[in-house]
Coordinates of C-alpha atoms in Angstrom, one line a residue:
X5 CA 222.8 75.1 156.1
X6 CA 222.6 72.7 153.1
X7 CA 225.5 70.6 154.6
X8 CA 223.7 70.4 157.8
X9 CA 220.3 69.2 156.1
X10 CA 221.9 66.9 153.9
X11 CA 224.3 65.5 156.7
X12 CA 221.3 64.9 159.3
X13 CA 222.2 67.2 162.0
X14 CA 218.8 69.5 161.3
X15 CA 215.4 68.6 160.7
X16 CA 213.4 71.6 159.2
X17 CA 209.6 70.1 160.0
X18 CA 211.0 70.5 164.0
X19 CA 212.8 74.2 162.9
X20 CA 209.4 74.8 161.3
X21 CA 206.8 73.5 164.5
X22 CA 209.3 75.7 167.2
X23 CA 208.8 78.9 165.2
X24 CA 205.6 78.1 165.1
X25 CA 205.0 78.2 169.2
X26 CA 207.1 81.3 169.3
X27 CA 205.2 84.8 168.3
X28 CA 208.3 87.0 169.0
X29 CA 210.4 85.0 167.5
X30 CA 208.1 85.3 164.6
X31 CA 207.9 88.8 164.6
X32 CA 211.4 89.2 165.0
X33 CA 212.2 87.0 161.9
X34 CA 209.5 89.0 159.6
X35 CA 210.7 92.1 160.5
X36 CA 214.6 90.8 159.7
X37 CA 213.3 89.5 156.3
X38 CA 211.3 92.7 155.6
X39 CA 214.8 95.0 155.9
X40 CA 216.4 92.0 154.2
X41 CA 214.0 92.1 151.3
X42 CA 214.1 96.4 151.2
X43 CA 217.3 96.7 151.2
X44 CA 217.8 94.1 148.0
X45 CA 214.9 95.7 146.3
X46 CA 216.1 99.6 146.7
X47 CA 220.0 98.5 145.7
X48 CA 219.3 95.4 143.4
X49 CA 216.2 96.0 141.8
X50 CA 217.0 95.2 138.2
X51 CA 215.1 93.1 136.1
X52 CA 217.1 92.1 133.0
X53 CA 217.0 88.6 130.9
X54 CA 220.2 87.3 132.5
X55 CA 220.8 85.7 136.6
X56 CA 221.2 89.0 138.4
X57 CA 217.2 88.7 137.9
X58 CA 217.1 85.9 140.6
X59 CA 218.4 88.8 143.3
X60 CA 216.1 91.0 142.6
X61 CA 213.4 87.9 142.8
X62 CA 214.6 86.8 145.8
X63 CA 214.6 90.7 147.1
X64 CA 211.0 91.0 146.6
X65 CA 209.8 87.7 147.6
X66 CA 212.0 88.2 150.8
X67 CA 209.7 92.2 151.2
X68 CA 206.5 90.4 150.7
X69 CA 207.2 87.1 153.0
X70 CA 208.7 89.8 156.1
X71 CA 205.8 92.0 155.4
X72 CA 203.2 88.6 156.0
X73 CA 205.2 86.9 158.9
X74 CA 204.6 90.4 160.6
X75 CA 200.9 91.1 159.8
X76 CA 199.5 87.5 159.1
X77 CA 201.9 84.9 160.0
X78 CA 199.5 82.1 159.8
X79 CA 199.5 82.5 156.3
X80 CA 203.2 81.3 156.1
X81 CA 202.6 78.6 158.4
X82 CA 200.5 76.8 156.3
X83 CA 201.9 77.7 153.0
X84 CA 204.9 75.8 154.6
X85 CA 203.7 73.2 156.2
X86 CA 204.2 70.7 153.3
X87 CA 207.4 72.3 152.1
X88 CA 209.7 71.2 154.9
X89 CA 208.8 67.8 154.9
X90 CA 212.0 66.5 153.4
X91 CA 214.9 68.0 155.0
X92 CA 217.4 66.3 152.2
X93 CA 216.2 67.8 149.4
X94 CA 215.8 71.4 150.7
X95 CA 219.7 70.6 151.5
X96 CA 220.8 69.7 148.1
X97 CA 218.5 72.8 146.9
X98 CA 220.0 75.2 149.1
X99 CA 223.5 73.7 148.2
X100 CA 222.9 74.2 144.1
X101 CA 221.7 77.5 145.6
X102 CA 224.7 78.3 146.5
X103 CA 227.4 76.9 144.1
X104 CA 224.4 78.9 141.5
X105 CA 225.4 82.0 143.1
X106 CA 229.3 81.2 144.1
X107 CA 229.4 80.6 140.4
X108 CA 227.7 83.6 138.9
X109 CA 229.1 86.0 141.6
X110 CA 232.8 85.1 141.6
X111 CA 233.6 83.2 138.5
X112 CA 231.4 84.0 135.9

């Protein structure tokens, strides 16, 4: 996904306005994100002063944001409104995202 942000081919503000018009697809997504974020938090939920803290972060954040598309997506909608704006940078986040974790998970 960060390869396809930085090389042009998506554009996150459109992603962002079609989920928008689309309440099951909405729905659909929280409820994804809510076993997502369960899962990580019953088998990763460790909070220690060292990375594998980010998981279990990123567990819970994922619970609460599945548990909000579902009940109160409009919420999310304008909480991200402003966040998707520049479709470059979330690619070269998501990519040191992921080199972060390829990193950490394999090498370190």
């Amino acid at each position: 996904a960060g390869v396809m942000a930085l090389s042009g081919k998506v554009t996150y503000k459109k992603i962002m306005e079609d989920f928008e018009k689309s309440a099951g697809l909405t729905f659909i997504s929280g409820f994804f994100t809510l076993v997502l974020g369960a899962v990580l938090v019953n088998y990763h939920n460790i909070w220690t002063n060292d990375w594998p803290v980010l998981i279990t972060i990123i567990g819970w954040l994922s619970l609460v944001k599945g548990i909000m598309l579902m009940a109160v997506p409009q919420i999310i909608f304008d909480l991200k409104s402003n966040w998707y704006k520049n479709t470059k940078a979330w690619g070269v986040a998501m990519l040191a995202l992921g080199l972060l974790f390829g990193y950490f998970g394999f090498i370190c």
